[in-house]
Short mmCIF file of C-alpha atoms in Angstrom, two decimals:
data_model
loop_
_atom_site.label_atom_id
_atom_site.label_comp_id
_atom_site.label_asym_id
_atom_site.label_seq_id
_atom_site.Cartn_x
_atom_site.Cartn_y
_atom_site.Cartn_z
CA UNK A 1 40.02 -60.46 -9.49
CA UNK A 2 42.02 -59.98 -6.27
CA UNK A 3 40.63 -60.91 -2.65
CA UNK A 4 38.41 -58.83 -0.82
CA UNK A 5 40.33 -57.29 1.96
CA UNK A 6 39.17 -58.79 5.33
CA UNK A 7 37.84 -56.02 7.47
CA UNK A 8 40.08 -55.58 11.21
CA UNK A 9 37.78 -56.48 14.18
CA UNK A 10 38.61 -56.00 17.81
CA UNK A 11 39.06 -59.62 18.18
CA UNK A 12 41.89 -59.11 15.60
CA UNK A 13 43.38 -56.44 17.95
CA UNK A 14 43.42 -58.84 21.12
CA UNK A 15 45.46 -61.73 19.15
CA UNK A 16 47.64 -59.38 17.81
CA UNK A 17 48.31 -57.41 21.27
CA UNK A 18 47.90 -60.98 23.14
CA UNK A 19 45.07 -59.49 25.33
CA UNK A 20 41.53 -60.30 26.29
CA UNK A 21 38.37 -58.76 24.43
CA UNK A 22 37.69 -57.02 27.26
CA UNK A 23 41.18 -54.69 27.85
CA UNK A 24 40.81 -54.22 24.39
CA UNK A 25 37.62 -52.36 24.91
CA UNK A 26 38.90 -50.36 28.17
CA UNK A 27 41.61 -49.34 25.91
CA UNK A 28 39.06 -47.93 23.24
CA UNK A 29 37.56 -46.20 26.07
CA UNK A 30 39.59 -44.64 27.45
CA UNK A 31 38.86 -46.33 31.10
CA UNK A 32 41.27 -45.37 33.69
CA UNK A 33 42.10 -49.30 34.69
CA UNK A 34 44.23 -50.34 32.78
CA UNK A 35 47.82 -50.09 32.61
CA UNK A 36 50.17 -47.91 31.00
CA UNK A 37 52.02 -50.56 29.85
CA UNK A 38 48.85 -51.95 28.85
CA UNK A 39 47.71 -49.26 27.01
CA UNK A 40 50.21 -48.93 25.05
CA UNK A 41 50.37 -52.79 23.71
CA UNK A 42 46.83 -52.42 22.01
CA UNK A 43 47.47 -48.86 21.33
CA UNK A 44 50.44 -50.43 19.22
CA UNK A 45 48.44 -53.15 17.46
CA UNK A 46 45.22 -51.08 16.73
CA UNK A 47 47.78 -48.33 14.87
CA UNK A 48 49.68 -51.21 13.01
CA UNK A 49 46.30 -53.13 12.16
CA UNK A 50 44.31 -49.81 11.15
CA UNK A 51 42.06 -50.82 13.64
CA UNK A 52 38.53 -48.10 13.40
CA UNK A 53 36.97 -49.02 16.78
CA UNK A 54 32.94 -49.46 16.21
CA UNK A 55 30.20 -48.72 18.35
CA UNK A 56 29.02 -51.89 19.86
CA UNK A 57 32.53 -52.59 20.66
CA UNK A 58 32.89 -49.48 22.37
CA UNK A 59 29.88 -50.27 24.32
CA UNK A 60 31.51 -53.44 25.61
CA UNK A 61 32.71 -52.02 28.46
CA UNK A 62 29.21 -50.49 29.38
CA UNK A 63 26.34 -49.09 28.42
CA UNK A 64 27.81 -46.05 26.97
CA UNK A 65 27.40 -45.18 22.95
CA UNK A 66 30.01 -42.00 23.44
CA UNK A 67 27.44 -39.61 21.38
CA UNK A 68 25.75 -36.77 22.55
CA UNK A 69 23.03 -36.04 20.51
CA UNK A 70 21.49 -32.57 19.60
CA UNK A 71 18.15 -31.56 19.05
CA UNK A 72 17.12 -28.43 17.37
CA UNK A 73 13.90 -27.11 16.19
CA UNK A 74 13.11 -28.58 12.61
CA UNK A 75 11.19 -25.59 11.14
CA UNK A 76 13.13 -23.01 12.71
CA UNK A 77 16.37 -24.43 11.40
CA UNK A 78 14.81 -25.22 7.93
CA UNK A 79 14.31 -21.70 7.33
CA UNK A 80 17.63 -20.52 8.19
CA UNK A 81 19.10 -23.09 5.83
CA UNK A 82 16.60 -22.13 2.88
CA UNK A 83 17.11 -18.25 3.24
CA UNK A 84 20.28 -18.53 3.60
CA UNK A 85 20.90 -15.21 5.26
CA UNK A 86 24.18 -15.99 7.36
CA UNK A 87 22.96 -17.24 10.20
CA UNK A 88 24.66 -19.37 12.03
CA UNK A 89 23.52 -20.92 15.10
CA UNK A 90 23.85 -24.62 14.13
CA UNK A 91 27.32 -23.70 13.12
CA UNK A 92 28.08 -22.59 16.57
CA UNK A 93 26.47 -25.04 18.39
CA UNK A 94 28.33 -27.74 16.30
CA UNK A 95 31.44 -25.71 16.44
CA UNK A 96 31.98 -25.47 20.43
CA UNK A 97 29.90 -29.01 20.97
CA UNK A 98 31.90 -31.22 18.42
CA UNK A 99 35.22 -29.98 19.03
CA UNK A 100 34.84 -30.96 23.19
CA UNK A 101 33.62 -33.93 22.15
CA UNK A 102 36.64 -34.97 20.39
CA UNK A 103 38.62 -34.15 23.03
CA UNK A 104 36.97 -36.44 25.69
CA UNK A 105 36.54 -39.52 22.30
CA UNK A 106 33.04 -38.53 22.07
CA UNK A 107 30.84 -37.99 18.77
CA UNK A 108 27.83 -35.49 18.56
CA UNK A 109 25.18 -35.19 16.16
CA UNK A 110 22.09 -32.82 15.30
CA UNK A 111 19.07 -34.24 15.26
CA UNK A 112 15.83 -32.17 13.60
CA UNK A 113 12.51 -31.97 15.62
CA UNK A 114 9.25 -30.18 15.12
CA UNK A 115 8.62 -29.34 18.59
CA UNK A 116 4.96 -28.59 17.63
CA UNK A 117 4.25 -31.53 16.32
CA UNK A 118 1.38 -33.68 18.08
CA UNK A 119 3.96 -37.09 17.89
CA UNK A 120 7.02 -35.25 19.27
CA UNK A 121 7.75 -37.76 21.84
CA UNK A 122 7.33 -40.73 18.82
CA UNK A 123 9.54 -38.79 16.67
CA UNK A 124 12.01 -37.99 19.27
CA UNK A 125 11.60 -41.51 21.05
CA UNK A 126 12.68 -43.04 17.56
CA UNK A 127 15.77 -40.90 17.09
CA UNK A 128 16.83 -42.01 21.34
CA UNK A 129 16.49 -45.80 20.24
CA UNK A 130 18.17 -45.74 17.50
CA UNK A 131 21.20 -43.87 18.26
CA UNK A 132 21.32 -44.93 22.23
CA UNK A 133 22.56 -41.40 23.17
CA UNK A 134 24.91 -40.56 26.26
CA UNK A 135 23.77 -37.48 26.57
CA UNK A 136 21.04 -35.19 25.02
CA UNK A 137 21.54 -31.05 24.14
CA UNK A 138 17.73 -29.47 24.06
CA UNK A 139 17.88 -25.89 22.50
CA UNK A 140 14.89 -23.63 22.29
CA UNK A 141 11.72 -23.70 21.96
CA UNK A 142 12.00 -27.83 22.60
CA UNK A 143 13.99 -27.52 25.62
CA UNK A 144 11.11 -26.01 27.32
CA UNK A 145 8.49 -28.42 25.87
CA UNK A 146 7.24 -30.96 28.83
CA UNK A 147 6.84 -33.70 26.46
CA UNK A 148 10.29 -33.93 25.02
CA UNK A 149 11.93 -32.87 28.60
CA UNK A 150 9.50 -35.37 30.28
CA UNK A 151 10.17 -38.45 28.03
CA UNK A 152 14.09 -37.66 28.18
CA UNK A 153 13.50 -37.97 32.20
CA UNK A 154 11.32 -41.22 32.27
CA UNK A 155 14.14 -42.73 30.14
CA UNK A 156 17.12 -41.31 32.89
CA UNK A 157 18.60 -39.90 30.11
CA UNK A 158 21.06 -36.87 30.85
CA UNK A 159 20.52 -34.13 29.26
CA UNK A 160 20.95 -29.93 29.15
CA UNK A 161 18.03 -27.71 28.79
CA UNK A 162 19.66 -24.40 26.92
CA UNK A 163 17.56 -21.61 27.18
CA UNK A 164 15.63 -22.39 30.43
CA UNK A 165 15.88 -22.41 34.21
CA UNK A 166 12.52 -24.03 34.83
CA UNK A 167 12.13 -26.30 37.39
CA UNK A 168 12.67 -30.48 36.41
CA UNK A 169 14.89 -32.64 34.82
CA UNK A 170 17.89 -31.68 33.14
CA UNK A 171 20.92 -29.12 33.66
CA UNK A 172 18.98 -25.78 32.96
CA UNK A 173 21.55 -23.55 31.01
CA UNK A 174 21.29 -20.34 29.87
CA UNK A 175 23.35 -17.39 28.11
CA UNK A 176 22.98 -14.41 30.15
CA UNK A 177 20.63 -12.84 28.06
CA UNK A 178 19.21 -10.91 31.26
CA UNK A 179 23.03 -9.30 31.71
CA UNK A 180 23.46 -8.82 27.89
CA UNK A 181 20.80 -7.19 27.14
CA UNK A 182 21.77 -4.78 30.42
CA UNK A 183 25.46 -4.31 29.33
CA UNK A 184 24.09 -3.17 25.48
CA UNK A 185 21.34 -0.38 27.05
CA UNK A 186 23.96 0.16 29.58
CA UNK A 187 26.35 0.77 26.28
CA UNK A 188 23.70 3.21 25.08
CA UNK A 189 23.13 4.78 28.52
CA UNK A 190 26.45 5.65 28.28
CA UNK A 191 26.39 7.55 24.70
CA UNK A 192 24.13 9.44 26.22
CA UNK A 193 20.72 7.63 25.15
CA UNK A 194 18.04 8.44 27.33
CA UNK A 195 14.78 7.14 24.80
CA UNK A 196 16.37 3.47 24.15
CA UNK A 197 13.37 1.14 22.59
CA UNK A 198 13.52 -2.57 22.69
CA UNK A 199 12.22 -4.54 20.10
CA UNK A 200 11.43 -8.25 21.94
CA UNK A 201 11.49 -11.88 20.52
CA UNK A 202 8.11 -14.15 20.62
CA UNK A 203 6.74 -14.85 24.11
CA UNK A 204 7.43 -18.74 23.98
CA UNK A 205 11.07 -18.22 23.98
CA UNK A 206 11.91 -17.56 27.87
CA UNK A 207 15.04 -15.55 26.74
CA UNK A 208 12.82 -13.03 25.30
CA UNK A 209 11.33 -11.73 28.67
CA UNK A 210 15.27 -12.31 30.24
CA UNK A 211 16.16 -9.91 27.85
CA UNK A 212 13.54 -7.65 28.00
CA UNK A 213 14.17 -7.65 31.55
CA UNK A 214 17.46 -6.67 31.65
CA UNK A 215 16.36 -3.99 29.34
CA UNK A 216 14.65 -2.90 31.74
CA UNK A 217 16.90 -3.48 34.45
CA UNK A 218 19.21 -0.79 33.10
CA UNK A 219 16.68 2.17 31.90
CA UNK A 220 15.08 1.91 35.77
CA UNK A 221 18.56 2.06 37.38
CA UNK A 222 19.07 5.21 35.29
CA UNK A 223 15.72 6.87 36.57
CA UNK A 224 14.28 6.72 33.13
CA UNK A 225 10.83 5.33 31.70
CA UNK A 226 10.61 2.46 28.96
CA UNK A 227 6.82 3.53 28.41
CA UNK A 228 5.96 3.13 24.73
CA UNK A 229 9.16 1.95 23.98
CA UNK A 230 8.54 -2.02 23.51
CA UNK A 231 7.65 -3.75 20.72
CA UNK A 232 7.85 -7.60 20.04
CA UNK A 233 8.75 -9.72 16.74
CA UNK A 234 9.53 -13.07 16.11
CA UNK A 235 13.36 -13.13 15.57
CA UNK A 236 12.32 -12.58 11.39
CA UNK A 237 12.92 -9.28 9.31
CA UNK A 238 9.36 -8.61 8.93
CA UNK A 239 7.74 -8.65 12.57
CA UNK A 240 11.39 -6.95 12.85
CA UNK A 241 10.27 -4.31 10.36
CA UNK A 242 6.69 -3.47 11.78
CA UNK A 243 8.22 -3.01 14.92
CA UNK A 244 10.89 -0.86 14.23
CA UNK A 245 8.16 1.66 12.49
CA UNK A 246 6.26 1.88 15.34
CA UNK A 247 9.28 2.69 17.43
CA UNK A 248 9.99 5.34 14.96
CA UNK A 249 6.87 6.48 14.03
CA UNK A 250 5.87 7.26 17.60
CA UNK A 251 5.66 10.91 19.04
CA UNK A 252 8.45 10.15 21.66
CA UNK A 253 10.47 8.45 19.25
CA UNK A 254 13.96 6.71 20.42
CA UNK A 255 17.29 7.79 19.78
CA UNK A 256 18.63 3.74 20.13
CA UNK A 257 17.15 0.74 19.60
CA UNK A 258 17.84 -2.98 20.85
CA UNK A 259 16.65 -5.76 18.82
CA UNK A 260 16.67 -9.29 19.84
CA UNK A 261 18.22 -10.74 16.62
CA UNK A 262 20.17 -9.74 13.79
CA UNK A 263 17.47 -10.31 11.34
CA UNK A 264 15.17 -7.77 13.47
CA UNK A 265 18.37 -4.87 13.74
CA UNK A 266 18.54 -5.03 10.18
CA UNK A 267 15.06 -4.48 9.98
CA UNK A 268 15.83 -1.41 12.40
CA UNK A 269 18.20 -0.20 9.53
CA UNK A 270 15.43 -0.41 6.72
CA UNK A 271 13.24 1.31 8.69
CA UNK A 272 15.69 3.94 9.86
CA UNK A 273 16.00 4.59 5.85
CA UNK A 274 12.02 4.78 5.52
CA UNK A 275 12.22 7.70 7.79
CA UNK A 276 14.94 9.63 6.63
CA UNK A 277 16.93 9.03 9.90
CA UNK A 278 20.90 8.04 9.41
CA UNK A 279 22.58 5.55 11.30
CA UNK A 280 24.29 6.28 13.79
CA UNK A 281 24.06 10.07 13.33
CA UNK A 282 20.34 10.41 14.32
CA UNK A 283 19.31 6.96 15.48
CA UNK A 284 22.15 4.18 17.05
CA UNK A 285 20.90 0.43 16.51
CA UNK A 286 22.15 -2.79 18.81
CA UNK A 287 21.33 -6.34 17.93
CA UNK A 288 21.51 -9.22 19.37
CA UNK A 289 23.45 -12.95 17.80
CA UNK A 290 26.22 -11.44 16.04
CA UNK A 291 26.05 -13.71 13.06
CA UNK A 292 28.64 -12.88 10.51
CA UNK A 293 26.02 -10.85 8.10
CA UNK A 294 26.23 -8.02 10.92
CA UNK A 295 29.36 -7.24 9.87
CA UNK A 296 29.10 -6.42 6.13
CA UNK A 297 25.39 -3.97 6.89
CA UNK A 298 26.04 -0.66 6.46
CA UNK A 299 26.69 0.54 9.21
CA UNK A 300 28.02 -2.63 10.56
CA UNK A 301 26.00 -3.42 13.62
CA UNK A 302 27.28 -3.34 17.18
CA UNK A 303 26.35 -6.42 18.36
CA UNK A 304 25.60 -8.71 21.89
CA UNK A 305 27.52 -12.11 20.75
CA UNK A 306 25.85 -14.98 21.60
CA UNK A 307 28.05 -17.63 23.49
CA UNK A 308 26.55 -20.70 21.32
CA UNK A 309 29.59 -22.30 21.11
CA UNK A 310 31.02 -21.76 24.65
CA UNK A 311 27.16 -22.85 25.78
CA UNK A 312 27.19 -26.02 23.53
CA UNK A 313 30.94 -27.08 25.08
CA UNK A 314 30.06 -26.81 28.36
CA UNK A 315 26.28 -28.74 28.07
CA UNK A 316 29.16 -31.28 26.41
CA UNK A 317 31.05 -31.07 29.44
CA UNK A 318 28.41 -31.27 31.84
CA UNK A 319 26.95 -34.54 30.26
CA UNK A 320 30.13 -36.29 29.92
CA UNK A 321 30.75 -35.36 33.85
CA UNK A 322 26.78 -36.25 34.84
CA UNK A 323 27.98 -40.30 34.10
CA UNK A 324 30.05 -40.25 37.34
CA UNK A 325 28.77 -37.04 39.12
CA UNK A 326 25.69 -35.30 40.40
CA UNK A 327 24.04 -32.43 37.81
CA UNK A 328 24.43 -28.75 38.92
CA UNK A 329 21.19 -27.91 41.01
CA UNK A 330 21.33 -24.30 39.90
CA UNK A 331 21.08 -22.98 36.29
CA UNK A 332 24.90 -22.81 34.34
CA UNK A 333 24.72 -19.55 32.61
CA UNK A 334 27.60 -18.75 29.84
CA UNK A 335 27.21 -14.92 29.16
CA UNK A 336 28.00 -13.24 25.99
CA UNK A 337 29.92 -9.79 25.44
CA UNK A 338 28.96 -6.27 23.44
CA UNK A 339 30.91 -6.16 20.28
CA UNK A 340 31.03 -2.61 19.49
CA UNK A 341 30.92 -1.20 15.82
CA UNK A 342 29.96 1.69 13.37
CA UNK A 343 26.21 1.46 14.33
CA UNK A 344 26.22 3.15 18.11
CA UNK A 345 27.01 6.78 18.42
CA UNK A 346 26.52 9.72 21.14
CA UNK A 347 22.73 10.49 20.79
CA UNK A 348 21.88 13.67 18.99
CA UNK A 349 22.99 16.74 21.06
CA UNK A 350 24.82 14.92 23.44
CA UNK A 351 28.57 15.76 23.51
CA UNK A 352 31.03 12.75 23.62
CA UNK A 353 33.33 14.20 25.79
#
């Protein structure tokens, strides 16, 4: 039976390079005082040892672990995994967060919390001492929640708040949803839609009155009335639904509708079916998220993209930076952009030209 192999430790890299402990460690992080000439001796000896730096040596130099952690809502995110309906916002978030933190040697990992649980702050403070985070990315409805945002700031933790420019701790972040949801009515506007409904997401998401408000933004800069024309959901097909056929069933019903995720817009097009109405001849139909299932609906929907990704880089960004430098004062907002498909069309009777 051969010899177990003897695993390479950063005390193995500083005899072979001829260096102390310590410049090993500045090496592994990347600190800017040490020299080139330096640098490259250890570089040379971790490559020929195989040297995989660990955690607590990387933490030699200071108190940093070099992972941002994070946190998304555990129910919320259940769901999307279970139905598994092409959603994708942990995709994105990991997508634009993991790749910046590979450029800058960091790690980043997704933690699952039930924001409405009554031991939040146990089950959150239990995830923070165990993994000794540098940073911390909150995402709705938790990064509005006092008691996660509150024990984050007793423990001088930096962290981003997506979703919320409330005053307190944390870089508030958000992703334009008050100019996204104006540039897609201001899409429809210009198709000639004058009856645009709005179907809104829950209350305890801020981003649902941002949206609503630039909704309504755009119909009062065009002189035109949004009476009777909102309806709320919860982000799910079925609230989705049961708004979309009161929208329709109403006297003064819409030519276009907005709905405030992909899940409700294709609830718009079930609906649109119940009543006999074809999209985008008789009834055009905007969502918001543009998760990939948008694109294979029939129509496929014109859609606000989210900027999760760009959003989740820069909170990355910003938390590396808030080591050395002061947070933003004023809320960082990433917007998103209309992608435009088969589901928006002139309104009835109005002539494209």
């Amino acid at each position: 039976m051969g010899r177990r192999r003897q695993a390479v430790t950063i005390k193995h890299v500083a005899a072979d390079a001829g260096v102390s402990l310590q410049t090993v460690s500045r090496v592994i992080n990347n600190e800017p005082n040490v020299r080139p000439v330096m640098k490259e001796r250890v570089q040379a000896s971790i490559d020929k040892l195989g040297y995989v730096p660990s955690k607590a040596a990387q933490q030699m130099s200071g108190s940093r672990s070099y992972l941002i952690l994070a946190i998304n809502d555990r129910d919320l995110t259940i769901a999307d995994w279970k139905a598994r309906e092409g959603r994708d916002w942990v995709d994105q978030m990991m997508f634009g967060g993991m790749l910046t933190c590979a450029e800058h040697g960091y790690r980043m990992m997704i933690e699952l919390v039930d924001t409405h649980n009554d031991h939040v702050e146990r089950e959150l403070g239990a995830a923070i001492s165990a993994l000794q985070p540098d940073g911390v990315i909150l995402t709705p409805p938790h990064s509005e929640n006092p008691l996660i945002t509150g024990l984050l700031g007793e423990r001088r933790i930096p962290f981003a708040r997506i979703g919320s420019t409330q005053p307190g701790p944390g870089i508030a972040m958000t992703m334009g949803d008050t100019h996204n949801a104006r540039i897609a009515t201001e899409h429809l506007l210009g198709l000639g839609h004058t009856a645009i409904g709005f179907i809104a997401g829950p209350a305890e998401f801020s981003l649902s009155g941002w949206r609503v408000a630039g909704w309504q933004e755009a119909m009062f800069a065009a002189g035109l009335s949004t009476d009777g024309l909102l309806e709320k959901g919860d982000f799910g097909f079925e609230t989705g639904l049961a708004a979309a056929r009161k929208l329709l069933g109403a006297a003064n019903r819409p030519t276009a509708i907005i709905a405030s995720s992909d899940q409700m817009s294709i609830a718009v097009l079930e609906a649109a079916r119940e009543y006999g109405l074809e999209v985008p001849r008789d009834l055009s139909v905007v969502s918001f998220d543009n998760s990939p299932i948008v694109r294979f609906t029939q129509p496929a929907l014109t859609a606000i993209d989210q900027p999760i990704a760009a959003t989740a880089s820069r909170a990355v960004e910003l938390l590396i930076a808030a080591r050395d430098n002061p947070p933003p004062t004023e809320p960082v907002r990433v917007k998103g952009e209309l992608v435009v498909r088969d589901s928006t069309a002139p309104a009835p009777g109005h002539d494209a030209a």
